[in-house]
PDB file of C-alpha atoms in Angstrom:
ATOM      1  CA  MET A   1       0.000   0.000   0.000  1.00  0.00           C
ATOM      2  CA  SER A   2       1.637   3.227  -1.141  1.00  0.00           C
ATOM      3  CA  GLU A   3       0.849   6.666  -2.522  1.00  0.00           C
ATOM      4  CA  ALA A   4       0.359   5.027  -5.913  1.00  0.00           C
ATOM      5  CA  ASP A   5      -2.497   2.944  -4.466  1.00  0.00           C
ATOM      6  CA  LEU A   6      -4.247   5.736  -2.556  1.00  0.00           C
ATOM      7  CA  THR A   7      -3.825   9.283  -1.297  1.00  0.00           C
ATOM      8  CA  ILE A   8      -6.277  10.433   1.399  1.00  0.00           C
ATOM      9  CA  HIS A   9      -7.182  14.124   1.405  1.00  0.00           C
ATOM     10  CA  VAL A  10      -8.843  15.374   4.604  1.00  0.00           C
ATOM     11  CA  CYS A  11     -10.665  18.707   4.573  1.00  0.00           C
ATOM     12  CA  THR A  12      -9.611  20.854   7.528  1.00  0.00           C
ATOM     13  CA  ALA A  13     -11.928  23.788   6.809  1.00  0.00           C
ATOM     14  CA  CYS A  14     -15.377  22.296   7.498  1.00  0.00           C
ATOM     15  CA  ARG A  15     -17.098  23.650  10.589  1.00  0.00           C
ATOM     16  CA  ARG A  16     -19.024  21.248  12.845  1.00  0.00           C
ATOM     17  CA  VAL A  17     -21.851  22.681  14.952  1.00  0.00           C
ATOM     18  CA  ARG A  18     -20.868  22.600  18.639  1.00  0.00           C
ATOM     19  CA  ALA A  19     -23.387  24.440  20.806  1.00  0.00           C
ATOM     20  CA  ASP A  20     -21.196  23.759  23.833  1.00  0.00           C
ATOM     21  CA  LEU A  21     -18.359  25.916  22.495  1.00  0.00           C
ATOM     22  CA  PRO A  22     -18.242  29.725  22.647  1.00  0.00           C
ATOM     23  CA  GLU A  23     -17.743  29.953  18.883  1.00  0.00           C
ATOM     24  CA  GLY A  24     -20.633  27.553  18.237  1.00  0.00           C
ATOM     25  CA  TYR A  25     -18.467  25.276  16.080  1.00  0.00           C
ATOM     26  CA  ASP A  26     -15.184  23.443  15.833  1.00  0.00           C
ATOM     27  CA  GLN A  27     -13.123  22.299  12.850  1.00  0.00           C
ATOM     28  CA  PRO A  28     -12.524  18.590  13.404  1.00  0.00           C
ATOM     29  CA  GLY A  29     -10.717  17.828  10.143  1.00  0.00           C
ATOM     30  CA  LEU A  30      -7.173  18.450  11.301  1.00  0.00           C
ATOM     31  CA  ALA A  31      -7.588  16.135  14.295  1.00  0.00           C
ATOM     32  CA  LEU A  32      -9.039  13.474  11.989  1.00  0.00           C
ATOM     33  CA  ALA A  33      -6.093  13.831   9.598  1.00  0.00           C
ATOM     34  CA  GLU A  34      -3.617  13.441  12.464  1.00  0.00           C
ATOM     35  CA  ALA A  35      -5.393  10.485  14.042  1.00  0.00           C
ATOM     36  CA  LEU A  36      -5.775   8.766  10.687  1.00  0.00           C
ATOM     37  CA  ALA A  37      -2.124   9.259   9.772  1.00  0.00           C
ATOM     38  CA  GLU A  38      -1.031   7.893  13.155  1.00  0.00           C
ATOM     39  CA  ARG A  39      -3.285   4.867  12.845  1.00  0.00           C
ATOM     40  CA  LEU A  40      -2.002   4.057   9.347  1.00  0.00           C
ATOM     41  CA  ILE A  41       1.641   4.443  10.377  1.00  0.00           C
ATOM     42  CA  ALA A  42       0.998   2.204  13.392  1.00  0.00           C
ATOM     43  CA  LYS A  43      -0.313  -0.431  10.992  1.00  0.00           C
ATOM     44  CA  GLY A  44       2.795  -0.137   8.817  1.00  0.00           C
ATOM     45  CA  SER A  45       0.836   1.429   5.960  1.00  0.00           C
ATOM     46  CA  ALA A  46       2.476   3.881   3.545  1.00  0.00           C
ATOM     47  CA  ILE A  47      -0.840   5.472   2.528  1.00  0.00           C
ATOM     48  CA  PRO A  48      -0.330   9.251   2.821  1.00  0.00           C
ATOM     49  CA  VAL A  49      -2.864  11.478   4.604  1.00  0.00           C
ATOM     50  CA  LEU A  50      -2.873  15.072   3.378  1.00  0.00           C
ATOM     51  CA  PRO A  51      -4.772  17.882   5.134  1.00  0.00           C
ATOM     52  CA  VAL A  52      -6.486  20.105   2.544  1.00  0.00           C
ATOM     53  CA  GLU A  53      -7.688  23.620   3.189  1.00  0.00           C
ATOM     54  CA  CYS A  54     -11.035  23.133   1.492  1.00  0.00           C
ATOM     55  CA  LEU A  55     -12.804  20.403  -0.473  1.00  0.00           C
ATOM     56  CA  ALA A  56     -15.764  22.772  -0.955  1.00  0.00           C
ATOM     57  CA  VAL A  57     -18.322  20.389   0.526  1.00  0.00           C
ATOM     58  CA  CYS A  58     -18.581  22.434   3.739  1.00  0.00           C
ATOM     59  CA  LYS A  59     -21.824  21.037   5.156  1.00  0.00           C
ATOM     60  CA  ARG A  60     -20.769  17.472   5.876  1.00  0.00           C
ATOM     61  CA  PRO A  61     -17.743  17.484   8.218  1.00  0.00           C
ATOM     62  CA  CYS A  62     -15.463  15.725   8.192  1.00  0.00           C
ATOM     63  CA  THR A  63     -15.116  15.187   4.471  1.00  0.00           C
ATOM     64  CA  VAL A  64     -12.333  13.112   2.959  1.00  0.00           C
ATOM     65  CA  ALA A  65     -11.348  12.250  -0.617  1.00  0.00           C
ATOM     66  CA  PHE A  66      -9.773   8.984  -1.716  1.00  0.00           C
ATOM     67  CA  ALA A  67      -7.758   9.405  -4.921  1.00  0.00           C
ATOM     68  CA  ALA A  68      -5.126   7.526  -6.895  1.00  0.00           C
ATOM     69  CA  ASP A  69      -3.664   7.762 -10.357  1.00  0.00           C
ATOM     70  CA  GLY A  70      -5.907   5.846 -12.746  1.00  0.00           C
ATOM     71  CA  LYS A  71      -8.670   5.142 -10.198  1.00  0.00           C
ATOM     72  CA  TRP A  72     -12.080   6.642  -9.431  1.00  0.00           C
ATOM     73  CA  THR A  73     -11.942   9.454  -6.873  1.00  0.00           C
ATOM     74  CA  TYR A  74     -14.442   9.163  -4.002  1.00  0.00           C
ATOM     75  CA  LEU A  75     -15.580  11.992  -1.723  1.00  0.00           C
ATOM     76  CA  ILE A  76     -17.065  10.871   1.594  1.00  0.00           C
ATOM     77  CA  GLY A  77     -18.624  13.145   4.221  1.00  0.00           C
ATOM     78  CA  ASP A  78     -20.101  12.912   7.736  1.00  0.00           C
ATOM     79  CA  LEU A  79     -17.028  11.196   9.177  1.00  0.00           C
ATOM     80  CA  GLU A  80     -16.000  11.587  12.828  1.00  0.00           C
ATOM     81  CA  THR A  81     -12.684  10.659  14.398  1.00  0.00           C
ATOM     82  CA  GLU A  82     -14.375   9.292  17.503  1.00  0.00           C
ATOM     83  CA  THR A  83     -16.604   6.796  15.725  1.00  0.00           C
ATOM     84  CA  HIS A  84     -15.273   6.154  12.223  1.00  0.00           C
ATOM     85  CA  LEU A  85     -11.489   5.819  12.399  1.00  0.00           C
ATOM     86  CA  ASP A  86     -11.517   2.044  12.037  1.00  0.00           C
ATOM     87  CA  GLU A  87     -14.001   2.235   9.174  1.00  0.00           C
ATOM     88  CA  ILE A  88     -11.911   4.827   7.320  1.00  0.00           C
ATOM     89  CA  VAL A  89      -8.810   2.656   7.664  1.00  0.00           C
ATOM     90  CA  GLY A  90     -10.728  -0.382   6.436  1.00  0.00           C
ATOM     91  CA  ALA A  91     -12.168   1.522   3.499  1.00  0.00           C
ATOM     92  CA  ALA A  92      -8.729   2.891   2.662  1.00  0.00           C
ATOM     93  CA  GLU A  93      -7.196  -0.575   2.590  1.00  0.00           C
ATOM     94  CA  ALA A  94     -10.009  -1.847   0.360  1.00  0.00           C
ATOM     95  CA  TYR A  95      -9.636   1.123  -2.015  1.00  0.00           C
ATOM     96  CA  ALA A  96      -5.855   0.741  -2.134  1.00  0.00           C
ATOM     97  CA  ALA A  97      -6.200  -2.941  -2.958  1.00  0.00           C
ATOM     98  CA  SER A  98      -8.777  -2.319  -5.694  1.00  0.00           C
ATOM     99  CA  ALA A  99      -7.853  -2.085  -9.361  1.00  0.00           C
ATOM    100  CA  ASN A 100      -9.983   0.961 -10.175  1.00  0.00           C
ATOM    101  CA  GLY A 101     -11.056   2.485  -6.863  1.00  0.00           C
ATOM    102  CA  ILE A 102     -14.502   0.887  -6.894  1.00  0.00           C
ATOM    103  CA  VAL A 103     -15.014  -1.285  -3.807  1.00  0.00           C
ATOM    104  CA  ALA A 104     -17.897  -3.768  -3.776  1.00  0.00           C
ATOM    105  CA  TRP A 105     -20.908  -2.447  -1.842  1.00  0.00           C
ATOM    106  CA  LYS A 106     -20.872  -5.258   0.701  1.00  0.00           C
ATOM    107  CA  GLU A 107     -17.232  -4.539   1.493  1.00  0.00           C
ATOM    108  CA  ARG A 108     -17.845  -0.856   2.255  1.00  0.00           C
ATOM    109  CA  PRO A 109     -18.252   0.119   5.918  1.00  0.00           C
ATOM    110  CA  PRO A 110     -21.602   1.751   6.837  1.00  0.00           C
ATOM    111  CA  SER A 111     -20.153   5.267   6.985  1.00  0.00           C
ATOM    112  CA  PHE A 112     -18.870   4.888   3.426  1.00  0.00           C
ATOM    113  CA  ARG A 113     -22.228   3.615   2.171  1.00  0.00           C
ATOM    114  CA  LYS A 114     -24.093   6.547   3.680  1.00  0.00           C
ATOM    115  CA  GLY A 115     -21.503   9.270   3.308  1.00  0.00           C
ATOM    116  CA  VAL A 116     -20.821   9.409  -0.432  1.00  0.00           C
ATOM    117  CA  VAL A 117     -20.769  13.036  -1.583  1.00  0.00           C
ATOM    118  CA  ALA A 118     -19.592  12.374  -5.141  1.00  0.00           C
ATOM    119  CA  ARG A 119     -17.246  10.294  -7.247  1.00  0.00           C
ATOM    120  CA  VAL A 120     -15.269  11.061 -10.410  1.00  0.00           C
ATOM    121  CA  PRO A 121     -13.908   8.577 -12.945  1.00  0.00           C
ATOM    122  CA  PRO A 122     -10.208   8.414 -13.763  1.00  0.00           C
ATOM    123  CA  LEU A 123      -9.042  10.314 -16.804  1.00  0.00           C
ATOM    124  CA  PRO A 124      -9.282   8.118 -19.906  1.00  0.00           C
ATOM    125  CA  ALA A 125      -5.576   8.401 -20.619  1.00  0.00           C
ATOM    126  CA  ARG A 126      -4.720   7.193 -17.128  1.00  0.00           C
ATOM    127  CA  GLN A 127      -7.189   4.356 -16.606  1.00  0.00           C
ATOM    128  CA  GLN A 128      -5.744   1.166 -15.221  1.00  0.00           C
ATOM    129  CA  GLY A 129      -6.491  -2.478 -15.843  1.00  0.00           C
TER     130      GLY A 129
ATOM    131  CA  MET B   1      -7.292  23.284 -25.548  1.00  0.00           C
ATOM    132  CA  SER B   2      -7.080  19.476 -25.459  1.00  0.00           C
ATOM    133  CA  GLU B   3      -7.798  16.480 -23.272  1.00  0.00           C
ATOM    134  CA  ALA B   4      -4.606  17.300 -21.362  1.00  0.00           C
ATOM    135  CA  ASP B   5      -6.101  20.673 -20.381  1.00  0.00           C
ATOM    136  CA  LEU B   6      -9.554  19.429 -19.387  1.00  0.00           C
ATOM    137  CA  THR B   7     -11.882  16.444 -19.598  1.00  0.00           C
ATOM    138  CA  ILE B   8     -15.564  17.107 -18.875  1.00  0.00           C
ATOM    139  CA  HIS B   9     -17.526  14.274 -17.288  1.00  0.00           C
ATOM    140  CA  VAL B  10     -21.325  14.634 -17.461  1.00  0.00           C
ATOM    141  CA  CYS B  11     -23.507  12.483 -15.209  1.00  0.00           C
ATOM    142  CA  THR B  12     -26.303  10.857 -17.191  1.00  0.00           C
ATOM    143  CA  ALA B  13     -27.983   9.094 -14.259  1.00  0.00           C
ATOM    144  CA  CYS B  14     -29.381  12.041 -12.247  1.00  0.00           C
ATOM    145  CA  ARG B  15     -33.168  12.311 -12.285  1.00  0.00           C
ATOM    146  CA  ARG B  16     -34.772  15.758 -12.566  1.00  0.00           C
ATOM    147  CA  VAL B  17     -38.276  16.205 -11.151  1.00  0.00           C
ATOM    148  CA  ARG B  18     -40.747  16.736 -14.013  1.00  0.00           C
ATOM    149  CA  ALA B  19     -44.342  16.705 -12.779  1.00  0.00           C
ATOM    150  CA  ASP B  20     -45.508  17.081 -16.384  1.00  0.00           C
ATOM    151  CA  LEU B  21     -44.147  13.685 -17.384  1.00  0.00           C
ATOM    152  CA  PRO B  22     -45.856  10.354 -16.658  1.00  0.00           C
ATOM    153  CA  GLU B  23     -42.726   9.042 -14.892  1.00  0.00           C
ATOM    154  CA  GLY B  24     -42.431  12.229 -12.823  1.00  0.00           C
ATOM    155  CA  TYR B  25     -38.821  12.773 -13.876  1.00  0.00           C
ATOM    156  CA  ASP B  26     -36.419  12.926 -16.780  1.00  0.00           C
ATOM    157  CA  GLN B  27     -32.667  12.338 -17.026  1.00  0.00           C
ATOM    158  CA  PRO B  28     -31.274  15.443 -18.692  1.00  0.00           C
ATOM    159  CA  GLY B  29     -27.573  14.595 -18.488  1.00  0.00           C
ATOM    160  CA  LEU B  30     -27.241  12.812 -21.801  1.00  0.00           C
ATOM    161  CA  ALA B  31     -28.825  15.720 -23.680  1.00  0.00           C
ATOM    162  CA  LEU B  32     -26.482  18.106 -21.875  1.00  0.00           C
ATOM    163  CA  ALA B  33     -23.461  15.993 -22.797  1.00  0.00           C
ATOM    164  CA  GLU B  34     -24.506  15.956 -26.450  1.00  0.00           C
ATOM    165  CA  ALA B  35     -25.270  19.674 -26.626  1.00  0.00           C
ATOM    166  CA  LEU B  36     -22.045  20.540 -24.851  1.00  0.00           C
ATOM    167  CA  ALA B  37     -19.938  18.351 -27.133  1.00  0.00           C
ATOM    168  CA  GLU B  38     -21.585  19.870 -30.221  1.00  0.00           C
ATOM    169  CA  ARG B  39     -21.011  23.401 -28.962  1.00  0.00           C
ATOM    170  CA  LEU B  40     -17.340  22.738 -28.221  1.00  0.00           C
ATOM    171  CA  ILE B  41     -16.752  21.103 -31.603  1.00  0.00           C
ATOM    172  CA  ALA B  42     -18.471  24.038 -33.308  1.00  0.00           C
ATOM    173  CA  LYS B  43     -16.015  26.329 -31.529  1.00  0.00           C
ATOM    174  CA  GLY B  44     -13.064  24.249 -32.719  1.00  0.00           C
ATOM    175  CA  SER B  45     -12.295  23.021 -29.207  1.00  0.00           C
ATOM    176  CA  ALA B  46     -10.708  19.635 -28.580  1.00  0.00           C
ATOM    177  CA  ILE B  47     -12.009  19.405 -24.997  1.00  0.00           C
ATOM    178  CA  PRO B  48     -13.626  15.972 -24.690  1.00  0.00           C
ATOM    179  CA  VAL B  49     -17.084  15.500 -23.135  1.00  0.00           C
ATOM    180  CA  LEU B  50     -17.639  12.079 -21.587  1.00  0.00           C
ATOM    181  CA  PRO B  51     -21.044  10.845 -20.406  1.00  0.00           C
ATOM    182  CA  VAL B  52     -20.660   9.015 -17.070  1.00  0.00           C
ATOM    183  CA  GLU B  53     -23.194   6.597 -15.656  1.00  0.00           C
ATOM    184  CA  CYS B  54     -23.086   8.048 -12.149  1.00  0.00           C
ATOM    185  CA  LEU B  55     -21.131  10.715 -10.299  1.00  0.00           C
ATOM    186  CA  ALA B  56     -23.041   9.779  -7.098  1.00  0.00           C
ATOM    187  CA  VAL B  57     -24.313  13.299  -6.464  1.00  0.00           C
ATOM    188  CA  CYS B  58     -27.848  12.367  -7.577  1.00  0.00           C
ATOM    189  CA  LYS B  59     -29.785  15.299  -6.104  1.00  0.00           C
ATOM    190  CA  ARG B  60     -28.388  18.146  -8.191  1.00  0.00           C
ATOM    191  CA  PRO B  61     -28.951  17.407 -11.905  1.00  0.00           C
ATOM    192  CA  CYS B  62     -27.190  17.968 -14.119  1.00  0.00           C
ATOM    193  CA  THR B  63     -23.853  17.417 -12.432  1.00  0.00           C
ATOM    194  CA  VAL B  64     -20.565  17.699 -14.302  1.00  0.00           C
ATOM    195  CA  ALA B  65     -16.934  17.198 -13.285  1.00  0.00           C
ATOM    196  CA  PHE B  66     -13.987  19.123 -14.690  1.00  0.00           C
ATOM    197  CA  ALA B  67     -10.750  17.156 -14.418  1.00  0.00           C
ATOM    198  CA  ALA B  68      -7.242  17.215 -15.853  1.00  0.00           C
ATOM    199  CA  ASP B  69      -3.956  15.577 -15.039  1.00  0.00           C
ATOM    200  CA  GLY B  70      -2.214  17.648 -12.367  1.00  0.00           C
ATOM    201  CA  LYS B  71      -5.138  20.025 -11.756  1.00  0.00           C
ATOM    202  CA  TRP B  72      -7.849  20.346  -9.107  1.00  0.00           C
ATOM    203  CA  THR B  73     -11.023  18.415  -9.988  1.00  0.00           C
ATOM    204  CA  TYR B  74     -14.265  20.414  -9.666  1.00  0.00           C
ATOM    205  CA  LEU B  75     -17.764  18.961  -9.359  1.00  0.00           C
ATOM    206  CA  ILE B  76     -20.584  21.343 -10.302  1.00  0.00           C
ATOM    207  CA  GLY B  77     -24.309  20.639  -9.985  1.00  0.00           C
ATOM    208  CA  ASP B  78     -27.641  22.291 -10.824  1.00  0.00           C
ATOM    209  CA  LEU B  79     -26.736  22.825 -14.492  1.00  0.00           C
ATOM    210  CA  GLU B  80     -29.356  22.907 -17.241  1.00  0.00           C
ATOM    211  CA  THR B  81     -28.785  22.691 -20.970  1.00  0.00           C
ATOM    212  CA  GLU B  82     -31.407  25.312 -21.680  1.00  0.00           C
ATOM    213  CA  THR B  83     -29.904  28.034 -19.512  1.00  0.00           C
ATOM    214  CA  HIS B  84     -26.279  27.208 -18.763  1.00  0.00           C
ATOM    215  CA  LEU B  85     -24.630  25.942 -21.955  1.00  0.00           C
ATOM    216  CA  ASP B  86     -22.748  29.178 -22.618  1.00  0.00           C
ATOM    217  CA  GLU B  87     -21.626  29.386 -19.000  1.00  0.00           C
ATOM    218  CA  ILE B  88     -20.357  25.796 -19.018  1.00  0.00           C
ATOM    219  CA  VAL B  89     -18.372  26.468 -22.206  1.00  0.00           C
ATOM    220  CA  GLY B  90     -16.922  29.649 -20.704  1.00  0.00           C
ATOM    221  CA  ALA B  91     -16.020  27.903 -17.459  1.00  0.00           C
ATOM    222  CA  ALA B  92     -14.447  25.050 -19.418  1.00  0.00           C
ATOM    223  CA  GLU B  93     -12.254  27.420 -21.406  1.00  0.00           C
ATOM    224  CA  ALA B  94     -11.155  29.194 -18.226  1.00  0.00           C
ATOM    225  CA  TYR B  95     -10.363  25.890 -16.501  1.00  0.00           C
ATOM    226  CA  ALA B  96      -8.476  24.585 -19.533  1.00  0.00           C
ATOM    227  CA  ALA B  97      -6.399  27.765 -19.660  1.00  0.00           C
ATOM    228  CA  SER B  98      -5.608  27.663 -15.927  1.00  0.00           C
ATOM    229  CA  ALA B  99      -2.391  26.208 -14.562  1.00  0.00           C
ATOM    230  CA  ASN B 100      -3.939  24.245 -11.700  1.00  0.00           C
ATOM    231  CA  GLY B 101      -7.696  24.141 -12.348  1.00  0.00           C
ATOM    232  CA  ILE B 102      -8.483  26.993  -9.950  1.00  0.00           C
ATOM    233  CA  VAL B 103     -10.243  29.833 -11.779  1.00  0.00           C
ATOM    234  CA  ALA B 104     -10.464  33.236 -10.088  1.00  0.00           C
ATOM    235  CA  TRP B 105     -13.857  33.794  -8.449  1.00  0.00           C
ATOM    236  CA  LYS B 106     -14.688  36.849 -10.574  1.00  0.00           C
ATOM    237  CA  GLU B 107     -14.029  34.856 -13.743  1.00  0.00           C
ATOM    238  CA  ARG B 108     -16.473  32.092 -12.803  1.00  0.00           C
ATOM    239  CA  PRO B 109     -19.973  32.285 -14.283  1.00  0.00           C
ATOM    240  CA  PRO B 110     -22.850  32.476 -11.757  1.00  0.00           C
ATOM    241  CA  SER B 111     -23.836  28.833 -12.170  1.00  0.00           C
ATOM    242  CA  PHE B 112     -20.288  27.776 -11.294  1.00  0.00           C
ATOM    243  CA  ARG B 113     -20.199  29.999  -8.212  1.00  0.00           C
ATOM    244  CA  LYS B 114     -23.466  28.594  -6.882  1.00  0.00           C
ATOM    245  CA  GLY B 115     -23.182  25.030  -8.107  1.00  0.00           C
ATOM    246  CA  VAL B 116     -19.963  23.734  -6.541  1.00  0.00           C
ATOM    247  CA  VAL B 117     -20.570  20.280  -5.077  1.00  0.00           C
ATOM    248  CA  ALA B 118     -16.950  19.531  -4.192  1.00  0.00           C
ATOM    249  CA  ARG B 119     -13.369  19.838  -5.367  1.00  0.00           C
ATOM    250  CA  VAL B 120     -10.318  17.596  -4.992  1.00  0.00           C
ATOM    251  CA  PRO B 121      -6.662  18.602  -5.246  1.00  0.00           C
ATOM    252  CA  PRO B 122      -4.339  16.979  -7.778  1.00  0.00           C
ATOM    253  CA  LEU B 123      -2.226  14.099  -6.563  1.00  0.00           C
ATOM    254  CA  PRO B 124       1.081  15.378  -5.154  1.00  0.00           C
ATOM    255  CA  ALA B 125       3.134  13.396  -7.652  1.00  0.00           C
ATOM    256  CA  ARG B 126       1.226  14.916 -10.561  1.00  0.00           C
ATOM    257  CA  GLN B 127       0.927  18.562  -9.536  1.00  0.00           C
ATOM    258  CA  GLN B 128       1.808  21.091 -12.208  1.00  0.00           C
ATOM    259  CA  GLY B 129       3.497  24.451 -12.106  1.00  0.00           C
TER     260      GLY B 129
END
């Protein structure tokens, strides 16, 4: 599993409603990116996790994008560090192992079935397999 | 302007509510893809338009994706052939001419300011400029 198999982009701009905070929101993406990177490193994975300033989804924090050269790109929202870290890692491993980025429905964790924001096919010139 | 500068993916699966039709909906993406391709060819552009079975946005027909090797990918929804064809062509030319896929806000047509569904950065190994 390497950058060639998958790069994970994590949006750090999205605001999550938090009535208990003075500002009324927090921005949980950076903490998710850090926790996800740590978890992958602990597993010996070389999948890179890149914080991104804005994926322009905005209303579904945290949002992440799975992308790789020659594969479909998937955008997934509504992810939380506290509850979904294991599912994100599992989904990442399945995506990285896939030929084209499309993981069978039954192999997708619940948060990845519900959270799809969009997907984009690979460029024709760079399609694999 | 060539495939290297921009590939336009047009979702043909989205259903648009049409109370005047027996089914209650139509699927306007294919007509948009055809009209857009014709318009670009008529202008002498080599930007390819590819119908895609599903971009998984679903609720914002028509949805298109602008993508190119080494550039940000943009997903735009709420586009209609009848009203937005000129704006899509203009946005496509601006994207194709850009170094990284990011077009200045003031140069984006209204439908592209309002319609952003998501964006994804280029893979680190393939970033340009």
